[in-house]
PDB file of C-alpha atoms in Angstrom:
ATOM      1  CA  UNK X 291      64.373 144.591 136.180  1.00 57.00           C
ATOM      2  CA  UNK X 292      60.799 143.673 135.242  1.00 74.00           C
ATOM      3  CA  UNK X 293      59.668 142.892 131.708  1.00 78.00           C
ATOM      4  CA  UNK X 294      57.802 146.164 131.049  1.00 85.00           C
ATOM      5  CA  UNK X 295      60.719 148.259 132.308  1.00 84.00           C
ATOM      6  CA  UNK X 296      63.079 146.379 130.001  1.00 81.00           C
ATOM      7  CA  UNK X 297      60.736 146.810 127.048  1.00 85.00           C
ATOM      8  CA  UNK X 298      60.411 150.572 127.551  1.00 87.00           C
ATOM      9  CA  UNK X 299      64.132 150.936 128.238  1.00 84.00           C
ATOM     10  CA  UNK X 300      64.881 149.229 124.923  1.00 81.00           C
ATOM     11  CA  UNK X 301      63.228 152.024 122.901  1.00 87.00           C
ATOM     12  CA  UNK X 302      65.001 154.902 124.626  1.00 83.00           C
ATOM     13  CA  UNK X 303      67.697 154.874 121.971  1.00 79.00           C
ATOM     14  CA  UNK X 304      65.094 156.633 119.836  1.00 82.00           C
ATOM     15  CA  UNK X 305      63.839 160.177 120.294  1.00 81.00           C
ATOM     16  CA  UNK X 306      60.668 160.703 122.310  1.00 85.00           C
ATOM     17  CA  UNK X 307      58.115 162.711 120.364  1.00 88.00           C
ATOM     18  CA  UNK X 308      54.938 164.280 121.723  1.00 89.00           C
ATOM     19  CA  UNK X 309      51.981 166.130 120.235  1.00 89.00           C
ATOM     20  CA  UNK X 310      48.659 167.564 121.241  1.00 88.00           C
ATOM     21  CA  UNK X 311      46.008 166.665 118.670  1.00 88.00           C
ATOM     22  CA  UNK X 312      42.687 168.449 118.278  1.00 87.00           C
ATOM     23  CA  UNK X 313      39.844 167.268 116.071  1.00 85.00           C
ATOM     24  CA  UNK X 314      36.834 169.411 115.141  1.00 83.00           C
ATOM     25  CA  UNK X 315      33.755 168.519 113.129  1.00 82.00           C
ATOM     26  CA  UNK X 316      34.244 165.560 110.799  1.00 85.00           C
ATOM     27  CA  UNK X 317      37.868 164.837 111.547  1.00 89.00           C
ATOM     28  CA  UNK X 318      40.211 161.937 111.040  1.00 90.00           C
ATOM     29  CA  UNK X 319      43.916 161.178 110.770  1.00 91.00           C
ATOM     30  CA  UNK X 320      46.101 158.237 109.804  1.00 93.00           C
ATOM     31  CA  UNK X 321      49.410 157.192 111.373  1.00 93.00           C
ATOM     32  CA  UNK X 322      51.630 155.105 109.044  1.00 93.00           C
ATOM     33  CA  UNK X 323      53.484 152.085 110.399  1.00 93.00           C
ATOM     34  CA  UNK X 324      56.848 152.765 112.014  1.00 92.00           C
ATOM     35  CA  UNK X 325      59.498 150.966 114.062  1.00 90.00           C
ATOM     36  CA  UNK X 326      58.803 151.889 117.658  1.00 92.00           C
ATOM     37  CA  UNK X 327      55.980 152.320 120.136  1.00 95.00           C
ATOM     38  CA  UNK X 328      53.371 155.049 120.514  1.00 94.00           C
ATOM     39  CA  UNK X 329      50.255 156.011 122.439  1.00 95.00           C
ATOM     40  CA  UNK X 330      47.192 158.255 122.344  1.00 95.00           C
ATOM     41  CA  UNK X 331      45.460 159.553 125.475  1.00 93.00           C
ATOM     42  CA  UNK X 332      42.009 161.140 125.220  1.00 92.00           C
ATOM     43  CA  UNK X 333      41.725 164.353 127.242  1.00 91.00           C
ATOM     44  CA  UNK X 334      38.230 165.361 126.164  1.00 90.00           C
ATOM     45  CA  UNK X 335      35.554 164.300 123.693  1.00 91.00           C
ATOM     46  CA  UNK X 336      35.609 160.948 121.909  1.00 93.00           C
ATOM     47  CA  UNK X 337      37.721 159.322 119.207  1.00 94.00           C
ATOM     48  CA  UNK X 338      37.480 156.060 117.292  1.00 95.00           C
ATOM     49  CA  UNK X 339      40.655 154.012 117.063  1.00 96.00           C
ATOM     50  CA  UNK X 340      40.821 152.153 113.742  1.00 95.00           C
ATOM     51  CA  UNK X 341      43.247 149.733 112.106  1.00 93.00           C
ATOM     52  CA  UNK X 342      43.266 147.083 109.407  1.00 90.00           C
ATOM     53  CA  UNK X 343      41.672 143.767 110.380  1.00 84.00           C
ATOM     54  CA  UNK X 344      40.647 145.148 113.788  1.00 85.00           C
ATOM     55  CA  UNK X 345      37.217 146.299 114.893  1.00 89.00           C
ATOM     56  CA  UNK X 346      37.058 150.072 115.643  1.00 93.00           C
ATOM     57  CA  UNK X 347      37.305 150.944 119.345  1.00 94.00           C
ATOM     58  CA  UNK X 348      35.630 153.989 120.899  1.00 95.00           C
ATOM     59  CA  UNK X 349      37.993 155.950 123.139  1.00 95.00           C
ATOM     60  CA  UNK X 350      36.621 158.234 125.841  1.00 93.00           C
ATOM     61  CA  UNK X 351      38.296 160.717 128.224  1.00 91.00           C
ATOM     62  CA  UNK X 352      40.955 158.954 130.288  1.00 89.00           C
ATOM     63  CA  UNK X 353      41.388 156.079 127.814  1.00 92.00           C
ATOM     64  CA  UNK X 354      44.878 155.260 126.584  1.00 93.00           C
ATOM     65  CA  UNK X 355      45.539 153.440 123.306  1.00 94.00           C
ATOM     66  CA  UNK X 356      48.991 151.958 122.732  1.00 95.00           C
ATOM     67  CA  UNK X 357      50.570 150.793 119.476  1.00 95.00           C
ATOM     68  CA  UNK X 358      53.260 148.524 121.007  1.00 93.00           C
ATOM     69  CA  UNK X 359      54.957 147.632 117.734  1.00 92.00           C
ATOM     70  CA  UNK X 360      54.260 150.658 115.566  1.00 93.00           C
ATOM     71  CA  UNK X 361      51.367 149.214 113.557  1.00 94.00           C
ATOM     72  CA  UNK X 362      49.549 151.525 111.156  1.00 95.00           C
ATOM     73  CA  UNK X 363      46.373 152.941 112.715  1.00 95.00           C
ATOM     74  CA  UNK X 364      44.120 155.958 112.723  1.00 94.00           C
ATOM     75  CA  UNK X 365      41.831 158.165 114.782  1.00 94.00           C
ATOM     76  CA  UNK X 366      38.494 159.505 113.635  1.00 92.00           C
ATOM     77  CA  UNK X 367      35.254 161.135 114.749  1.00 91.00           C
ATOM     78  CA  UNK X 368      33.406 158.001 113.555  1.00 92.00           C
ATOM     79  CA  UNK X 369      34.236 154.397 112.565  1.00 94.00           C
ATOM     80  CA  UNK X 370      36.103 154.437 109.261  1.00 92.00           C
ATOM     81  CA  UNK X 371      38.392 152.459 106.994  1.00 92.00           C
ATOM     82  CA  UNK X 372      42.035 153.163 107.706  1.00 93.00           C
ATOM     83  CA  UNK X 373      42.888 153.786 104.047  1.00 91.00           C
ATOM     84  CA  UNK X 374      40.204 156.489 103.849  1.00 90.00           C
ATOM     85  CA  UNK X 375      41.767 158.627 106.571  1.00 91.00           C
ATOM     86  CA  UNK X 376      44.207 161.441 105.712  1.00 89.00           C
ATOM     87  CA  UNK X 377      47.678 161.668 107.162  1.00 85.00           C
ATOM     88  CA  UNK X 378      48.252 164.106 110.013  1.00 67.00           C
ATOM     89  CA  UNK X 379      47.994 167.716 108.756  1.00 56.00           C
ATOM     90  CA  UNK X 380      51.183 169.701 108.853  1.00 40.00           C
ATOM     91  CA  UNK X 381      49.589 173.143 109.340  1.00 35.00           C
ATOM     92  CA  UNK X 382      47.229 174.647 111.909  1.00 41.00           C
ATOM     93  CA  UNK X 383      43.907 175.922 110.562  1.00 49.00           C
ATOM     94  CA  UNK X 384      42.369 178.800 112.521  1.00 42.00           C
ATOM     95  CA  UNK X 385      40.720 177.718 115.757  1.00 55.00           C
ATOM     96  CA  UNK X 386      36.930 177.652 115.446  1.00 57.00           C
ATOM     97  CA  UNK X 387      34.469 176.576 118.110  1.00 61.00           C
ATOM     98  CA  UNK X 388      34.762 173.823 120.691  1.00 70.00           C
ATOM     99  CA  UNK X 389      36.901 170.886 119.550  1.00 77.00           C
ATOM    100  CA  UNK X 390      35.179 167.520 119.244  1.00 82.00           C
ATOM    101  CA  UNK X 391      38.208 165.752 120.710  1.00 89.00           C
ATOM    102  CA  UNK X 392      41.527 166.591 122.323  1.00 91.00           C
ATOM    103  CA  UNK X 393      44.295 164.010 122.647  1.00 92.00           C
ATOM    104  CA  UNK X 394      47.874 163.747 123.816  1.00 92.00           C
ATOM    105  CA  UNK X 395      50.081 161.539 121.686  1.00 93.00           C
ATOM    106  CA  UNK X 396      53.609 160.299 122.259  1.00 93.00           C
ATOM    107  CA  UNK X 397      56.000 157.897 120.594  1.00 93.00           C
ATOM    108  CA  UNK X 398      59.506 156.535 120.411  1.00 92.00           C
ATOM    109  CA  UNK X 399      60.707 156.018 116.848  1.00 90.00           C
ATOM    110  CA  UNK X 400      63.719 153.803 116.239  1.00 85.00           C
ATOM    111  CA  UNK X 401      65.905 154.562 113.251  1.00 75.00           C
ATOM    112  CA  UNK X 402      67.899 151.370 113.855  1.00 71.00           C
ATOM    113  CA  UNK X 403      67.552 148.130 115.753  1.00 66.00           C
ATOM    114  CA  UNK X 404      64.439 146.139 116.552  1.00 71.00           C
ATOM    115  CA  UNK X 405      61.831 146.165 119.271  1.00 79.00           C
ATOM    116  CA  UNK X 406      62.035 144.136 122.450  1.00 81.00           C
ATOM    117  CA  UNK X 407      60.386 140.681 122.031  1.00 78.00           C
ATOM    118  CA  UNK X 408      57.722 141.669 124.592  1.00 82.00           C
ATOM    119  CA  UNK X 409      56.565 144.531 122.359  1.00 87.00           C
ATOM    120  CA  UNK X 410      56.832 142.514 119.153  1.00 83.00           C
ATOM    121  CA  UNK X 411      54.650 139.804 120.689  1.00 81.00           C
ATOM    122  CA  UNK X 412      51.842 142.138 121.759  1.00 87.00           C
ATOM    123  CA  UNK X 413      48.685 142.821 119.701  1.00 90.00           C
ATOM    124  CA  UNK X 414      48.866 145.598 117.097  1.00 91.00           C
ATOM    125  CA  UNK X 415      46.808 147.926 119.260  1.00 93.00           C
ATOM    126  CA  UNK X 416      45.660 147.819 122.876  1.00 92.00           C
ATOM    127  CA  UNK X 417      43.302 150.201 124.649  1.00 92.00           C
ATOM    128  CA  UNK X 418      42.861 150.591 128.393  1.00 90.00           C
ATOM    129  CA  UNK X 419      40.465 152.687 130.458  1.00 87.00           C
ATOM    130  CA  UNK X 420      41.764 154.639 133.406  1.00 75.00           C
ATOM    131  CA  UNK X 421      39.919 156.146 136.337  1.00 66.00           C
ATOM    132  CA  UNK X 422      42.019 159.194 137.184  1.00 58.00           C
ATOM    133  CA  UNK X 423      40.559 159.145 140.683  1.00 57.00           C
ATOM    134  CA  UNK X 424      42.399 155.860 141.206  1.00 66.00           C
ATOM    135  CA  UNK X 425      45.523 157.124 139.419  1.00 71.00           C
ATOM    136  CA  UNK X 426      46.193 160.711 140.564  1.00 72.00           C
ATOM    137  CA  UNK X 427      49.817 160.326 139.463  1.00 78.00           C
ATOM    138  CA  UNK X 428      48.680 159.839 135.852  1.00 81.00           C
ATOM    139  CA  UNK X 429      46.622 163.045 136.072  1.00 80.00           C
ATOM    140  CA  UNK X 430      49.795 164.909 137.064  1.00 83.00           C
ATOM    141  CA  UNK X 431      51.810 163.301 134.263  1.00 87.00           C
ATOM    142  CA  UNK X 432      49.084 164.203 131.759  1.00 87.00           C
ATOM    143  CA  UNK X 433      49.135 167.845 132.813  1.00 86.00           C
ATOM    144  CA  UNK X 434      52.937 168.007 132.620  1.00 87.00           C
ATOM    145  CA  UNK X 435      53.072 166.325 129.211  1.00 88.00           C
ATOM    146  CA  UNK X 436      50.398 168.646 127.821  1.00 86.00           C
ATOM    147  CA  UNK X 437      52.402 171.661 128.966  1.00 85.00           C
ATOM    148  CA  UNK X 438      55.610 170.149 127.618  1.00 85.00           C
ATOM    149  CA  UNK X 439      54.326 169.580 124.078  1.00 83.00           C
ATOM    150  CA  UNK X 440      52.525 172.926 123.923  1.00 78.00           C
ATOM    151  CA  UNK X 441      55.634 175.102 124.178  1.00 71.00           C
ATOM    152  CA  UNK X 442      59.352 174.959 123.461  1.00 64.00           C
ATOM    153  CA  UNK X 443      61.781 175.162 126.378  1.00 62.00           C
ATOM    154  CA  UNK X 444      65.398 174.244 126.993  1.00 60.00           C
ATOM    155  CA  UNK X 445      65.556 170.581 127.989  1.00 58.00           C
ATOM    156  CA  UNK X 446      62.243 169.655 126.337  1.00 64.00           C
ATOM    157  CA  UNK X 447      63.549 166.383 124.945  1.00 63.00           C
ATOM    158  CA  UNK X 448      64.752 165.282 128.380  1.00 70.00           C
ATOM    159  CA  UNK X 449      61.468 165.969 130.152  1.00 79.00           C
ATOM    160  CA  UNK X 450      59.453 164.607 127.240  1.00 84.00           C
ATOM    161  CA  UNK X 451      61.294 161.305 127.337  1.00 85.00           C
ATOM    162  CA  UNK X 452      60.534 160.852 131.041  1.00 87.00           C
ATOM    163  CA  UNK X 453      56.855 161.758 130.617  1.00 89.00           C
ATOM    164  CA  UNK X 454      56.363 159.540 127.569  1.00 91.00           C
ATOM    165  CA  UNK X 455      57.988 156.695 129.519  1.00 90.00           C
ATOM    166  CA  UNK X 456      55.503 157.096 132.377  1.00 90.00           C
ATOM    167  CA  UNK X 457      52.451 157.019 130.108  1.00 91.00           C
ATOM    168  CA  UNK X 458      53.752 153.978 128.211  1.00 92.00           C
ATOM    169  CA  UNK X 459      54.509 152.084 131.429  1.00 91.00           C
ATOM    170  CA  UNK X 460      51.030 152.890 132.726  1.00 90.00           C
ATOM    171  CA  UNK X 461      49.335 151.733 129.515  1.00 90.00           C
ATOM    172  CA  UNK X 462      51.344 148.505 129.268  1.00 90.00           C
ATOM    173  CA  UNK X 463      50.875 147.743 132.956  1.00 87.00           C
ATOM    174  CA  UNK X 464      47.111 148.266 132.758  1.00 87.00           C
ATOM    175  CA  UNK X 465      46.876 146.071 129.675  1.00 88.00           C
ATOM    176  CA  UNK X 466      48.951 143.323 131.260  1.00 82.00           C
ATOM    177  CA  UNK X 467      46.803 143.480 134.411  1.00 80.00           C
ATOM    178  CA  UNK X 468      43.579 143.259 132.418  1.00 78.00           C
ATOM    179  CA  UNK X 469      45.005 140.316 130.445  1.00 70.00           C
ATOM    180  CA  UNK X 470      45.291 138.376 133.693  1.00 59.00           C
ATOM    181  CA  UNK X 471      48.859 137.171 133.372  1.00 47.00           C
ATOM    182  CA  UNK X 472      52.251 138.657 134.104  1.00 47.00           C
ATOM    183  CA  UNK X 473      53.691 136.494 131.343  1.00 43.00           C
ATOM    184  CA  UNK X 474      51.432 137.732 128.566  1.00 42.00           C
ATOM    185  CA  UNK X 475      53.476 138.364 125.414  1.00 47.00           C
ATOM    186  CA  UNK X 476      56.641 137.177 127.157  1.00 59.00           C
ATOM    187  CA  UNK X 477      58.956 134.563 125.661  1.00 73.00           C
ATOM    188  CA  UNK X 478      57.024 131.274 126.060  1.00 77.00           C
ATOM    189  CA  UNK X 479      60.172 129.131 126.291  1.00 87.00           C
ATOM    190  CA  UNK X 480      61.289 129.335 129.973  1.00 88.00           C
ATOM    191  CA  UNK X 481      64.883 128.321 129.213  1.00 92.00           C
ATOM    192  CA  UNK X 482      65.243 131.080 126.626  1.00 91.00           C
ATOM    193  CA  UNK X 483      63.462 133.580 128.888  1.00 87.00           C
ATOM    194  CA  UNK X 484      66.045 132.848 131.590  1.00 89.00           C
ATOM    195  CA  UNK X 485      68.901 133.484 129.161  1.00 92.00           C
ATOM    196  CA  UNK X 486      67.340 136.747 127.980  1.00 89.00           C
ATOM    197  CA  UNK X 487      67.168 137.912 131.590  1.00 86.00           C
ATOM    198  CA  UNK X 488      70.884 137.207 131.952  1.00 90.00           C
ATOM    199  CA  UNK X 489      71.758 139.026 128.719  1.00 91.00           C
ATOM    200  CA  UNK X 490      69.718 142.093 129.648  1.00 87.00           C
ATOM    201  CA  UNK X 491      71.034 142.187 133.217  1.00 87.00           C
ATOM    202  CA  UNK X 492      74.659 141.829 132.132  1.00 91.00           C
ATOM    203  CA  UNK X 493      75.233 143.133 128.580  1.00 91.00           C
ATOM    204  CA  UNK X 494      78.869 143.750 129.502  1.00 93.00           C
ATOM    205  CA  UNK X 495      79.548 140.031 130.052  1.00 94.00           C
ATOM    206  CA  UNK X 496      81.681 138.369 127.408  1.00 93.00           C
ATOM    207  CA  UNK X 497      78.919 136.080 126.212  1.00 94.00           C
ATOM    208  CA  UNK X 498      79.496 133.180 123.854  1.00 95.00           C
ATOM    209  CA  UNK X 499      76.963 130.730 122.477  1.00 96.00           C
ATOM    210  CA  UNK X 500      78.426 128.059 124.738  1.00 95.00           C
ATOM    211  CA  UNK X 501      78.019 130.252 127.844  1.00 94.00           C
ATOM    212  CA  UNK X 502      74.421 131.042 126.910  1.00 95.00           C
ATOM    213  CA  UNK X 503      73.612 127.400 126.119  1.00 96.00           C
ATOM    214  CA  UNK X 504      75.018 126.353 129.500  1.00 95.00           C
ATOM    215  CA  UNK X 505      72.908 128.998 131.255  1.00 93.00           C
ATOM    216  CA  UNK X 506      69.846 127.566 129.495  1.00 94.00           C
ATOM    217  CA  UNK X 507      70.833 123.979 130.329  1.00 94.00           C
ATOM    218  CA  UNK X 508      70.834 123.018 126.654  1.00 95.00           C
ATOM    219  CA  UNK X 509      73.265 121.802 124.065  1.00 95.00           C
ATOM    220  CA  UNK X 510      74.580 124.402 121.599  1.00 95.00           C
ATOM    221  CA  UNK X 511      72.451 122.962 118.803  1.00 95.00           C
ATOM    222  CA  UNK X 512      69.254 122.878 120.870  1.00 96.00           C
ATOM    223  CA  UNK X 513      69.915 126.342 122.243  1.00 96.00           C
ATOM    224  CA  UNK X 514      70.583 127.907 118.839  1.00 95.00           C
ATOM    225  CA  UNK X 515      67.402 126.430 117.401  1.00 95.00           C
ATOM    226  CA  UNK X 516      65.142 127.329 120.330  1.00 94.00           C
ATOM    227  CA  UNK X 517      66.580 130.826 120.764  1.00 93.00           C
ATOM    228  CA  UNK X 518      66.193 131.685 117.081  1.00 92.00           C
ATOM    229  CA  UNK X 519      62.630 130.331 117.051  1.00 90.00           C
ATOM    230  CA  UNK X 520      61.621 132.256 120.188  1.00 86.00           C
ATOM    231  CA  UNK X 521      63.390 135.566 119.503  1.00 84.00           C
ATOM    232  CA  UNK X 522      63.537 135.688 115.724  1.00 82.00           C
ATOM    233  CA  UNK X 523      67.316 135.955 115.351  1.00 86.00           C
ATOM    234  CA  UNK X 524      70.431 133.973 116.353  1.00 93.00           C
ATOM    235  CA  UNK X 525      71.714 134.469 119.917  1.00 94.00           C
ATOM    236  CA  UNK X 526      74.921 136.383 119.161  1.00 95.00           C
ATOM    237  CA  UNK X 527      73.124 138.660 116.704  1.00 92.00           C
ATOM    238  CA  UNK X 528      70.697 139.474 119.508  1.00 90.00           C
ATOM    239  CA  UNK X 529      73.543 140.099 121.982  1.00 93.00           C
ATOM    240  CA  UNK X 530      75.285 142.499 119.587  1.00 92.00           C
ATOM    241  CA  UNK X 531      72.073 144.347 118.820  1.00 86.00           C
ATOM    242  CA  UNK X 532      71.202 144.648 122.506  1.00 88.00           C
ATOM    243  CA  UNK X 533      74.662 146.013 123.317  1.00 92.00           C
ATOM    244  CA  UNK X 534      74.465 148.621 120.579  1.00 91.00           C
ATOM    245  CA  UNK X 535      70.918 149.617 121.542  1.00 87.00           C
ATOM    246  CA  UNK X 536      72.023 149.963 125.154  1.00 89.00           C
ATOM    247  CA  UNK X 537      75.032 151.972 124.013  1.00 92.00           C
ATOM    248  CA  UNK X 538      72.833 154.253 121.910  1.00 89.00           C
ATOM    249  CA  UNK X 539      70.596 154.906 124.910  1.00 86.00           C
ATOM    250  CA  UNK X 540      73.617 155.772 127.081  1.00 90.00           C
ATOM    251  CA  UNK X 541      74.892 158.132 124.383  1.00 90.00           C
ATOM    252  CA  UNK X 542      71.558 159.930 124.302  1.00 83.00           C
ATOM    253  CA  UNK X 543      70.886 160.001 128.041  1.00 81.00           C
ATOM    254  CA  UNK X 544      74.314 160.404 129.653  1.00 86.00           C
ATOM    255  CA  UNK X 545      77.493 162.394 129.254  1.00 89.00           C
ATOM    256  CA  UNK X 546      79.713 159.397 129.948  1.00 93.00           C
ATOM    257  CA  UNK X 547      82.919 159.141 127.899  1.00 94.00           C
ATOM    258  CA  UNK X 548      82.827 156.783 124.948  1.00 94.00           C
ATOM    259  CA  UNK X 549      85.393 154.511 126.585  1.00 94.00           C
ATOM    260  CA  UNK X 550      83.173 154.105 129.650  1.00 95.00           C
ATOM    261  CA  UNK X 551      80.094 153.330 127.556  1.00 95.00           C
ATOM    262  CA  UNK X 552      82.089 150.791 125.534  1.00 95.00           C
ATOM    263  CA  UNK X 553      82.991 148.875 128.707  1.00 95.00           C
ATOM    264  CA  UNK X 554      79.427 149.074 130.049  1.00 95.00           C
ATOM    265  CA  UNK X 555      78.023 147.390 126.951  1.00 94.00           C
ATOM    266  CA  UNK X 556      80.649 144.682 126.579  1.00 94.00           C
ATOM    267  CA  UNK X 557      83.288 146.073 124.202  1.00 95.00           C
ATOM    268  CA  UNK X 558      86.969 145.824 125.030  1.00 92.00           C
ATOM    269  CA  UNK X 559      87.825 149.232 123.594  1.00 94.00           C
ATOM    270  CA  UNK X 560      86.363 152.507 122.421  1.00 94.00           C
ATOM    271  CA  UNK X 561      87.506 151.686 118.887  1.00 95.00           C
ATOM    272  CA  UNK X 562      85.731 148.291 118.847  1.00 95.00           C
ATOM    273  CA  UNK X 563      82.490 149.842 120.058  1.00 95.00           C
ATOM    274  CA  UNK X 564      82.702 152.769 117.612  1.00 95.00           C
ATOM    275  CA  UNK X 565      83.321 150.424 114.674  1.00 95.00           C
ATOM    276  CA  UNK X 566      80.362 148.176 115.558  1.00 93.00           C
ATOM    277  CA  UNK X 567      78.167 151.187 116.224  1.00 93.00           C
ATOM    278  CA  UNK X 568      79.002 152.775 112.888  1.00 91.00           C
ATOM    279  CA  UNK X 569      78.167 149.549 111.044  1.00 89.00           C
ATOM    280  CA  UNK X 570      74.750 149.354 112.709  1.00 85.00           C
ATOM    281  CA  UNK X 571      73.743 153.021 112.877  1.00 84.00           C
ATOM    282  CA  UNK X 572      75.543 154.459 109.881  1.00 84.00           C
ATOM    283  CA  UNK X 573      77.294 157.206 111.834  1.00 86.00           C
ATOM    284  CA  UNK X 574      79.893 157.567 114.546  1.00 92.00           C
ATOM    285  CA  UNK X 575      78.789 157.489 118.227  1.00 92.00           C
ATOM    286  CA  UNK X 576      79.733 161.151 118.690  1.00 90.00           C
ATOM    287  CA  UNK X 577      77.562 162.262 115.775  1.00 89.00           C
ATOM    288  CA  UNK X 578      74.711 160.095 117.022  1.00 87.00           C
ATOM    289  CA  UNK X 579      74.952 161.738 120.466  1.00 85.00           C
ATOM    290  CA  UNK X 580      74.803 165.223 118.948  1.00 80.00           C
ATOM    291  CA  UNK X 581      72.072 164.433 116.432  1.00 69.00           C
ATOM    292  CA  UNK X 582      68.638 165.862 117.276  1.00 47.00           C
ATOM    293  CA  UNK X 583      65.494 165.025 115.334  1.00 46.00           C
ATOM    294  CA  UNK X 584      63.231 168.021 114.704  1.00 38.00           C
ATOM    295  CA  UNK X 585      60.229 167.693 117.015  1.00 36.00           C
ATOM    296  CA  UNK X 586      57.002 169.525 116.230  1.00 36.00           C
ATOM    297  CA  UNK X 587      56.176 171.731 119.203  1.00 33.00           C
ATOM    298  CA  UNK X 588      52.812 173.182 118.205  1.00 34.00           C
ATOM    299  CA  UNK X 589      49.357 171.603 118.526  1.00 34.00           C
ATOM    300  CA  UNK X 590      48.141 169.987 115.315  1.00 35.00           C
ATOM    301  CA  UNK X 591      44.569 170.404 114.149  1.00 37.00           C
ATOM    302  CA  UNK X 592      42.493 168.502 111.648  1.00 34.00           C
TER     303      UNK X 592
END
């Protein structure tokens, strides 16, 4: 599986959220920092993307802005300081006149766990321009996502997840292409990158530090040091977190029995998986599977 696919797959344990945002007159809105990834796509008009310590970027129709690691940012009718922008309004003022900007926004928010190293290593915000004539598939996805977030239907969260995935993959792929390297934001240590590939491809394997060090061609001491430096946590902590994140995604996206999911993510029994899951997520796997975050369905206006 390629790097972008793995990165997007890693956030699917969270709930996909989507909104249609409309700004009229002198409008602006601020998005606080969160654990996850989000995007904004301009459908019509113009919007300025602002963040701390970053120059404002003008977004035009077809442009997609991605916050790969949930950094605080804002949107406005004109360049502005982030702290001066209000948070997103919770009510819908009466519609008046032609909106100055219309955007589609989507995000995955993670209540637990951490982001994939690829996403953590990316800039706070990236913006890409898209010619819909060259990407007719994105035009179709945009239309479907707009319809999805504008009304409530049975199965909304399933379709929304798939549509948000497609927009995120497009934005990340375009950014990576424009950056000129398929390894941008990847783990710079090739030995550790190889081990990460093995862990992600086979989370069910009974990994030990010695097995991982051997796969990297390093001693245990060298491997522990280089892995922790490159990834930000010790190897077995990463393995456990990956297994639980993968398990959480399977709980949300499949109807597989708990015992089956436990085996797929490397636990010897349903009880062992449930105990580890409860320690990390604060609730039993069954409750996590049934839990649904309230998703705003209506358009939001400034």
